[in-house]
Amino acid sequence: MKKETFALIDCNNFYAACERVFNPELICKPIGILSNNDGIIVALSNELKQLGIYRGTPGFKIKDQIKKYDIKMFSSNYTLYGDMSARVMKTLSQFTPDIEIYSIDEAFLSLSGFEYLNFKDYGRKIKDTVWKWTGLPVSIGIGPTKTLAKVANRFAKKHKYTGGVFDISGHPDTEKILEWIDVEHIWGVGRQYAKMLRRNGIENALQLSRTPDKWVQKKMTIVGLRTAKELRGISCIDLETDIDPKKEIVCSKSFGTPVTELQHLKEATASYCVRAVEKLREEHQVASQIMVFLTTNRFKNDPQYANYANSRLSVPSAYTPDFLKAAHNVLKRIYRSGYNYKKVGVMICDIIHQSKAPLDIFEPTYLDDHRKVIMDCMDEINGKMGSNKLTYAAVGTEQPWQMKREILTPGYTTNWHHIPVVHAR
Ligand SMILES: [Mg+2]
Protein backbone atom coordinates (compact mmCIF):
# COMPACT_ATOMS: atom_id res chain seq x y z
CA MET A 1 0.00 0.00 0.00
CA LYS A 2 1.33 3.40 -1.00
CA LYS A 3 1.92 5.67 1.96
CA GLU A 4 0.32 9.05 1.61
CA THR A 5 0.38 12.20 3.67
CA PHE A 6 -2.18 14.98 3.54
CA ALA A 7 -2.35 18.31 5.29
CA LEU A 8 -5.56 20.25 5.82
CA ILE A 9 -5.03 23.97 6.22
CA ASP A 10 -8.01 25.86 7.62
CA CYS A 11 -8.14 29.59 8.38
CA ASN A 12 -9.36 30.31 11.90
CA ASN A 13 -12.59 32.34 11.98
CA PHE A 14 -11.80 33.44 8.46
CA TYR A 15 -14.23 36.34 7.88
CA ALA A 16 -13.58 37.89 11.28
CA ALA A 17 -9.82 37.43 10.81
CA CYS A 18 -9.95 39.21 7.42
CA GLU A 19 -11.62 42.21 9.08
CA ARG A 20 -8.95 42.20 11.78
CA VAL A 21 -6.00 42.26 9.40
CA PHE A 22 -6.79 45.84 8.42
CA ASN A 23 -8.20 47.07 11.71
CA PRO A 24 -6.04 46.18 14.70
CA GLU A 25 -8.63 47.71 17.04
CA LEU A 26 -10.63 44.53 16.47
CA ILE A 27 -7.99 42.24 17.99
CA CYS A 28 -9.49 40.32 20.94
CA LYS A 29 -12.90 41.97 20.35
CA PRO A 30 -16.06 39.96 19.69
CA ILE A 31 -16.85 40.25 15.96
CA GLY A 32 -19.95 39.19 14.03
CA ILE A 33 -20.38 39.14 10.25
CA LEU A 34 -23.90 39.47 8.87
CA SER A 35 -25.42 37.68 5.87
CA ASN A 36 -26.58 39.42 2.70
CA ASN A 37 -28.90 42.31 3.48
CA ASP A 38 -27.48 42.38 7.01
CA GLY A 39 -29.84 39.64 8.21
CA ILE A 40 -28.39 36.90 10.38
CA ILE A 41 -24.90 36.32 11.79
CA VAL A 42 -23.00 34.00 9.43
CA ALA A 43 -19.52 34.17 10.96
CA LEU A 44 -18.24 34.85 14.47
CA SER A 45 -14.93 35.42 16.20
CA ASN A 46 -14.15 33.15 19.16
CA GLU A 47 -14.84 36.03 21.55
CA LEU A 48 -18.39 36.30 20.21
CA LYS A 49 -18.92 32.53 20.49
CA GLN A 50 -17.84 32.75 24.11
CA LEU A 51 -20.68 35.20 24.76
CA GLY A 52 -23.03 32.35 23.86
CA ILE A 53 -24.06 33.74 20.47
CA TYR A 54 -24.49 31.27 17.61
CA ARG A 55 -24.31 31.25 13.86
CA GLY A 56 -27.76 32.02 12.50
CA THR A 57 -28.75 34.51 15.22
CA PRO A 58 -30.55 37.51 13.63
CA GLY A 59 -28.44 40.64 14.09
CA PHE A 60 -31.33 42.71 15.47
CA LYS A 61 -31.96 40.20 18.26
CA ILE A 62 -28.70 40.97 20.05
CA LYS A 63 -28.92 44.78 20.04
CA ASP A 64 -28.54 44.95 23.83
CA GLN A 65 -25.52 42.65 23.90
CA ILE A 66 -23.85 44.61 21.09
CA LYS A 67 -23.88 47.67 23.31
CA LYS A 68 -23.05 45.89 26.53
CA TYR A 69 -20.06 43.88 25.24
CA ASP A 70 -18.92 46.30 22.54
CA ILE A 71 -19.54 43.71 19.81
CA LYS A 72 -18.32 44.81 16.38
CA MET A 73 -20.78 43.90 13.62
CA PHE A 74 -20.06 44.00 9.86
CA SER A 75 -21.83 43.42 6.57
CA SER A 76 -20.19 40.58 4.66
CA ASN A 77 -17.41 41.98 2.49
CA TYR A 78 -17.06 39.13 -0.03
CA THR A 79 -14.71 41.12 -2.23
CA LEU A 80 -12.25 41.33 0.66
CA TYR A 81 -12.69 37.70 1.76
CA GLY A 82 -12.34 36.40 -1.81
CA ASP A 83 -9.14 38.33 -2.36
CA MET A 84 -7.63 37.30 0.99
CA SER A 85 -8.54 33.70 0.20
CA ALA A 86 -6.68 33.90 -3.12
CA ARG A 87 -3.63 35.21 -1.24
CA VAL A 88 -3.72 32.33 1.23
CA MET A 89 -4.06 29.74 -1.56
CA LYS A 90 -1.20 31.32 -3.50
CA THR A 91 0.99 31.19 -0.40
CA LEU A 92 0.09 27.51 0.19
CA SER A 93 0.96 26.58 -3.38
CA GLN A 94 4.59 27.51 -2.61
CA PHE A 95 4.80 24.47 -0.37
CA THR A 96 3.62 21.70 -2.68
CA PRO A 97 2.52 21.39 -6.30
CA ASP A 98 -0.48 19.32 -5.22
CA ILE A 99 -3.17 21.48 -3.70
CA GLU A 100 -6.95 21.13 -3.60
CA ILE A 101 -8.80 24.32 -2.75
CA TYR A 102 -11.66 22.88 -0.74
CA SER A 103 -13.53 26.04 0.26
CA ILE A 104 -12.94 29.76 0.60
CA ASP A 105 -10.80 29.18 3.70
CA GLU A 106 -9.66 25.54 3.47
CA ALA A 107 -7.22 23.60 1.34
CA PHE A 108 -5.84 20.07 1.28
CA LEU A 109 -2.17 19.70 0.40
CA SER A 110 -0.54 16.45 -0.57
CA LEU A 111 2.78 16.00 1.19
CA SER A 112 3.42 12.59 -0.35
CA GLY A 113 7.02 12.45 -1.50
CA PHE A 114 8.09 14.85 1.26
CA GLU A 115 8.71 12.04 3.77
CA TYR A 116 12.29 13.15 4.35
CA LEU A 117 10.84 16.20 6.11
CA ASN A 118 9.62 16.48 9.66
CA PHE A 119 5.95 17.16 8.90
CA LYS A 120 5.29 19.02 12.10
CA ASP A 121 8.12 21.43 11.40
CA TYR A 122 6.98 21.81 7.81
CA GLY A 123 3.43 22.50 9.00
CA ARG A 124 4.72 25.14 11.38
CA LYS A 125 6.65 26.74 8.53
CA ILE A 126 3.47 26.84 6.41
CA LYS A 127 1.53 28.37 9.29
CA ASP A 128 4.18 31.03 9.96
CA THR A 129 4.49 31.93 6.29
CA VAL A 130 0.72 32.38 5.83
CA TRP A 131 0.68 34.56 8.94
CA LYS A 132 3.62 36.64 7.73
CA TRP A 133 2.37 37.08 4.17
CA THR A 134 -1.36 37.56 4.76
CA GLY A 135 -1.87 38.30 8.47
CA LEU A 136 -4.30 35.39 8.78
CA PRO A 137 -4.05 32.64 11.43
CA VAL A 138 -4.47 29.06 10.24
CA SER A 139 -4.67 25.62 11.84
CA ILE A 140 -2.99 22.65 10.22
CA GLY A 141 -3.86 18.98 10.55
CA ILE A 142 -1.65 16.31 9.05
CA GLY A 143 -2.50 12.65 8.52
CA PRO A 144 -2.25 9.63 6.22
CA THR A 145 -5.77 10.23 4.81
CA LYS A 146 -7.84 13.33 4.09
CA THR A 147 -10.37 12.31 6.74
CA LEU A 148 -7.62 11.94 9.38
CA ALA A 149 -6.07 15.27 8.33
CA LYS A 150 -9.49 16.78 9.10
CA VAL A 151 -9.51 15.07 12.50
CA ALA A 152 -5.98 16.33 13.20
CA ASN A 153 -7.04 19.83 12.20
CA ARG A 154 -9.91 19.79 14.66
CA PHE A 155 -7.54 18.64 17.36
CA ALA A 156 -5.00 21.36 16.51
CA LYS A 157 -7.72 24.00 16.74
CA LYS A 158 -9.12 22.80 20.06
CA HIS A 159 -5.84 22.17 21.89
CA LYS A 160 -3.66 25.21 22.44
CA TYR A 161 -0.53 23.19 23.27
CA THR A 162 -0.30 22.00 19.65
CA GLY A 163 0.45 25.56 18.56
CA GLY A 164 -2.13 25.10 15.81
CA VAL A 165 -0.27 22.28 14.03
CA PHE A 166 -0.93 18.59 14.68
CA ASP A 167 0.28 15.45 12.92
CA ILE A 168 -1.81 12.37 13.71
CA SER A 169 0.22 9.92 11.58
CA GLY A 170 1.46 7.13 13.82
CA HIS A 171 0.56 9.11 16.95
CA PRO A 172 0.40 6.91 20.08
CA ASP A 173 -2.88 8.57 21.16
CA THR A 174 -4.66 8.12 17.82
CA GLU A 175 -7.41 5.99 19.39
CA LYS A 176 -8.08 8.47 22.15
CA ILE A 177 -8.29 11.29 19.65
CA LEU A 178 -10.72 9.36 17.44
CA GLU A 179 -12.83 8.64 20.49
CA TRP A 180 -12.97 12.36 21.16
CA ILE A 181 -14.40 13.09 17.66
CA ASP A 182 -18.22 12.88 17.72
CA VAL A 183 -19.82 11.29 14.65
CA GLU A 184 -21.35 14.67 13.74
CA HIS A 185 -17.85 16.06 13.33
CA ILE A 186 -16.45 13.40 11.02
CA TRP A 187 -15.74 14.78 7.56
CA GLY A 188 -18.30 13.43 5.10
CA VAL A 189 -20.85 12.25 7.68
CA GLY A 190 -23.99 14.31 7.19
CA ARG A 191 -26.57 15.08 9.84
CA GLN A 192 -28.92 12.26 8.82
CA TYR A 193 -26.16 9.64 8.89
CA ALA A 194 -24.92 10.97 12.23
CA LYS A 195 -28.42 10.47 13.68
CA MET A 196 -28.60 6.96 12.24
CA LEU A 197 -25.18 6.08 13.67
CA ARG A 198 -26.18 7.34 17.10
CA ARG A 199 -29.39 5.31 16.96
CA ASN A 200 -27.16 2.30 16.39
CA GLY A 201 -24.90 3.12 19.29
CA ILE A 202 -22.02 4.50 17.20
CA GLU A 203 -21.14 7.82 18.78
CA ASN A 204 -17.58 8.63 17.82
CA ALA A 205 -14.98 8.19 15.09
CA LEU A 206 -13.23 5.32 16.87
CA GLN A 207 -16.45 3.30 16.99
CA LEU A 208 -17.17 3.96 13.32
CA SER A 209 -13.65 2.89 12.35
CA ARG A 210 -14.25 -0.42 14.18
CA THR A 211 -17.65 -1.12 12.64
CA PRO A 212 -17.65 -4.07 10.16
CA ASP A 213 -17.35 -3.03 6.49
CA LYS A 214 -20.49 -4.90 5.47
CA TRP A 215 -22.70 -3.04 7.91
CA VAL A 216 -21.22 0.35 7.04
CA GLN A 217 -21.62 -0.21 3.30
CA LYS A 218 -25.19 -1.43 3.70
CA LYS A 219 -26.23 1.55 5.83
CA MET A 220 -24.06 4.30 4.36
CA THR A 221 -23.16 3.09 0.83
CA ILE A 222 -19.63 2.92 -0.52
CA VAL A 223 -19.11 6.58 0.40
CA GLY A 224 -19.57 5.80 4.10
CA LEU A 225 -17.29 2.77 3.82
CA ARG A 226 -14.57 4.98 2.39
CA THR A 227 -14.89 7.28 5.39
CA ALA A 228 -14.62 4.34 7.82
CA LYS A 229 -11.52 3.05 6.02
CA GLU A 230 -9.95 6.50 5.97
CA LEU A 231 -10.41 6.66 9.75
CA ARG A 232 -8.35 3.44 9.93
CA GLY A 233 -5.58 5.14 7.96
CA ILE A 234 -6.33 3.65 4.52
CA SER A 235 -6.37 6.45 1.97
CA CYS A 236 -9.46 6.16 -0.28
CA ILE A 237 -10.20 9.77 -1.20
CA ASP A 238 -7.72 11.37 -3.57
CA LEU A 239 -6.77 14.98 -3.82
CA GLU A 240 -8.93 16.71 -6.41
CA THR A 241 -6.53 19.00 -8.14
CA ASP A 242 -8.15 19.58 -11.54
CA ILE A 243 -10.93 21.99 -11.17
CA ASP A 244 -13.77 21.26 -13.56
CA PRO A 245 -14.47 24.17 -15.86
CA LYS A 246 -17.70 25.78 -14.77
CA LYS A 247 -20.83 24.25 -16.24
CA GLU A 248 -22.96 27.24 -15.44
CA ILE A 249 -22.55 30.65 -13.85
CA VAL A 250 -25.21 32.03 -11.54
CA CYS A 251 -25.41 35.62 -10.36
CA SER A 252 -28.25 36.69 -8.12
CA LYS A 253 -28.85 38.49 -4.86
CA SER A 254 -31.80 39.27 -2.64
CA PHE A 255 -32.96 42.86 -2.67
CA GLY A 256 -32.49 45.15 0.32
CA THR A 257 -36.14 46.17 0.09
CA PRO A 258 -38.85 44.56 -2.08
CA VAL A 259 -38.83 45.67 -5.72
CA THR A 260 -42.02 46.11 -7.78
CA GLU A 261 -41.02 48.20 -10.82
CA LEU A 262 -39.99 46.48 -14.05
CA GLN A 263 -37.36 49.18 -14.60
CA HIS A 264 -35.60 48.31 -11.33
CA LEU A 265 -35.76 44.60 -12.07
CA LYS A 266 -34.26 45.32 -15.48
CA GLU A 267 -31.37 47.19 -13.87
CA ALA A 268 -30.70 44.45 -11.34
CA THR A 269 -30.88 41.77 -14.04
CA ALA A 270 -28.47 43.79 -16.20
CA SER A 271 -26.07 44.20 -13.31
CA TYR A 272 -25.96 40.43 -12.55
CA CYS A 273 -25.72 39.70 -16.25
CA VAL A 274 -22.68 42.00 -16.59
CA ARG A 275 -20.95 40.20 -13.72
CA ALA A 276 -21.83 36.73 -14.98
CA VAL A 277 -20.45 37.39 -18.46
CA GLU A 278 -17.33 38.90 -16.91
CA LYS A 279 -16.81 35.62 -15.04
CA LEU A 280 -17.32 33.76 -18.31
CA ARG A 281 -14.52 35.77 -19.92
CA GLU A 282 -12.24 35.28 -16.90
CA GLU A 283 -12.33 31.55 -17.72
CA HIS A 284 -11.88 32.16 -21.48
CA GLN A 285 -15.25 30.68 -22.17
CA VAL A 286 -18.28 31.46 -24.32
CA ALA A 287 -21.91 30.48 -23.79
CA SER A 288 -25.07 30.28 -25.84
CA GLN A 289 -27.88 30.32 -23.31
CA ILE A 290 -29.12 32.59 -20.55
CA MET A 291 -31.85 31.98 -18.02
CA VAL A 292 -33.51 34.68 -15.93
CA PHE A 293 -35.48 33.93 -12.77
CA LEU A 294 -37.44 36.04 -10.34
CA THR A 295 -39.31 35.37 -7.14
CA THR A 296 -41.31 37.05 -4.41
CA ASN A 297 -40.56 36.48 -0.71
CA ARG A 298 -42.22 33.22 0.29
CA PHE A 299 -41.86 34.05 3.98
CA LYS A 300 -44.10 37.09 3.63
CA ASN A 301 -47.84 37.18 3.62
CA ASP A 302 -47.92 38.83 0.15
CA PRO A 303 -49.27 37.45 -3.12
CA GLN A 304 -46.65 34.99 -4.40
CA TYR A 305 -45.15 34.59 -7.84
CA ALA A 306 -41.99 32.97 -9.20
CA ASN A 307 -40.97 32.17 -12.73
CA TYR A 308 -38.04 31.63 -15.06
CA ALA A 309 -37.36 31.38 -18.78
CA ASN A 310 -34.45 30.91 -21.16
CA SER A 311 -33.15 32.51 -24.27
CA ARG A 312 -30.67 31.13 -26.80
CA LEU A 313 -28.07 33.16 -28.66
CA SER A 314 -27.52 32.42 -32.34
CA VAL A 315 -23.81 31.72 -31.72
CA PRO A 316 -21.87 31.21 -28.47
CA SER A 317 -20.63 34.54 -27.18
CA ALA A 318 -18.94 36.32 -24.30
CA TYR A 319 -20.04 39.76 -25.48
CA THR A 320 -22.05 41.33 -22.68
CA PRO A 321 -24.54 43.28 -24.87
CA ASP A 322 -25.62 39.97 -26.51
CA PHE A 323 -26.62 38.67 -23.09
CA LEU A 324 -28.15 41.94 -21.90
CA LYS A 325 -30.51 41.97 -24.86
CA ALA A 326 -31.49 38.35 -24.36
CA ALA A 327 -31.93 38.78 -20.59
CA HIS A 328 -34.21 41.79 -20.98
CA ASN A 329 -36.40 39.96 -23.46
CA VAL A 330 -36.74 37.05 -21.07
CA LEU A 331 -37.48 39.32 -18.12
CA LYS A 332 -40.25 41.08 -20.04
CA ARG A 333 -41.79 37.69 -20.75
CA ILE A 334 -41.88 36.52 -17.15
CA TYR A 335 -42.52 39.80 -15.32
CA ARG A 336 -45.99 40.33 -13.85
CA SER A 337 -46.88 43.65 -12.27
CA GLY A 338 -48.35 43.97 -8.78
CA TYR A 339 -45.94 41.72 -6.91
CA ASN A 340 -43.25 42.57 -4.37
CA TYR A 341 -40.16 40.87 -5.74
CA LYS A 342 -37.48 39.61 -3.38
CA LYS A 343 -34.92 38.36 -5.82
CA VAL A 344 -33.94 38.27 -9.46
CA GLY A 345 -31.01 36.44 -11.01
CA VAL A 346 -29.40 35.15 -14.15
CA MET A 347 -27.84 31.83 -15.02
CA ILE A 348 -25.55 31.41 -17.99
CA CYS A 349 -25.37 27.89 -19.40
CA ASP A 350 -24.16 25.87 -22.40
CA ILE A 351 -20.66 27.01 -21.63
CA ILE A 352 -17.64 25.95 -23.69
CA HIS A 353 -14.06 27.11 -24.09
CA GLN A 354 -13.64 29.98 -26.58
CA SER A 355 -11.42 27.91 -28.83
CA LYS A 356 -14.04 25.17 -29.11
CA ALA A 357 -16.90 27.39 -30.25
CA PRO A 358 -18.51 25.94 -33.39
CA LEU A 359 -18.09 27.89 -36.61
CA ASP A 360 -21.08 29.53 -38.24
CA ILE A 361 -21.45 30.37 -41.93
CA PHE A 362 -23.22 33.63 -41.26
CA GLU A 363 -21.53 35.00 -38.19
CA PRO A 364 -17.89 35.22 -37.08
CA THR A 365 -17.03 33.42 -33.84
CA TYR A 366 -16.52 35.51 -30.74
CA LEU A 367 -12.78 34.84 -30.90
CA ASP A 368 -12.38 36.36 -34.38
CA ASP A 369 -14.66 39.27 -33.89
CA HIS A 370 -14.50 42.95 -32.95
CA ARG A 371 -16.79 42.01 -30.01
CA LYS A 372 -13.87 40.28 -28.32
CA VAL A 373 -11.64 43.34 -28.85
CA ILE A 374 -14.22 45.59 -27.20
CA MET A 375 -14.70 43.23 -24.22
CA ASP A 376 -10.94 42.77 -23.70
CA CYS A 377 -10.54 46.52 -23.71
CA MET A 378 -13.33 46.99 -21.15
CA ASP A 379 -11.95 44.25 -18.89
CA GLU A 380 -8.52 45.81 -19.03
CA ILE A 381 -9.79 49.27 -18.08
CA ASN A 382 -11.92 47.89 -15.25
CA GLY A 383 -9.03 45.72 -14.10
CA LYS A 384 -6.82 48.77 -13.81
CA MET A 385 -9.26 51.39 -12.62
CA GLY A 386 -11.56 49.31 -10.40
CA SER A 387 -14.52 47.10 -11.25
CA ASN A 388 -17.51 48.70 -13.01
CA LYS A 389 -15.62 51.94 -13.73
CA LEU A 390 -16.80 51.37 -17.28
CA THR A 391 -20.21 49.81 -17.44
CA TYR A 392 -23.54 49.73 -19.27
CA ALA A 393 -26.36 52.26 -18.99
CA ALA A 394 -28.71 49.30 -18.50
CA VAL A 395 -27.47 48.74 -14.94
CA GLY A 396 -28.87 52.15 -13.88
CA THR A 397 -27.24 54.83 -11.80
CA GLU A 398 -29.18 55.00 -8.55
CA GLN A 399 -29.72 51.26 -8.06
CA PRO A 400 -32.29 51.50 -5.25
CA TRP A 401 -32.58 47.68 -5.44
CA GLN A 402 -29.04 47.13 -4.16
CA MET A 403 -28.45 44.81 -1.24
CA LYS A 404 -28.47 46.36 2.18
CA ARG A 405 -24.90 46.47 3.46
CA GLU A 406 -24.87 49.29 5.90
CA ILE A 407 -21.78 48.38 7.88
CA LEU A 408 -19.46 47.33 5.09
CA THR A 409 -15.71 47.69 5.59
CA PRO A 410 -13.56 49.07 2.72
CA GLY A 411 -12.13 46.98 -0.12
CA TYR A 412 -8.69 47.23 1.45
CA THR A 413 -6.93 44.99 -1.05
CA THR A 414 -9.02 45.43 -4.19
CA ASN A 415 -9.71 49.16 -4.50
CA TRP A 416 -7.02 51.81 -4.93
CA HIS A 417 -9.13 54.30 -3.01
CA HIS A 418 -9.56 52.01 -0.03
CA ILE A 419 -5.90 51.18 0.64
CA PRO A 420 -5.33 51.65 4.39
CA VAL A 421 -3.26 54.68 5.38
CA VAL A 422 -0.72 54.24 8.17
CA HIS A 423 0.17 57.23 10.31
CA ALA A 424 3.53 57.27 12.11
CA ARG A 425 4.40 59.68 14.85
MG1 LIG B 1 -12.22 28.05 8.85
Tab-separated table of C-alpha atoms and ligand atoms in Angstrom, residues 10-11 105 157, ligand 1:
chain	number	residue	atom	x	y	z
A	10	ASP	CA	-8.009	25.863	7.618
A	11	CYS	CA	-8.139	29.593	8.376
A	105	ASP	CA	-10.798	29.178	3.705
A	157	LYS	CA	-7.721	23.997	16.736
B	1	MG	MG	-12.220	28.050	8.848
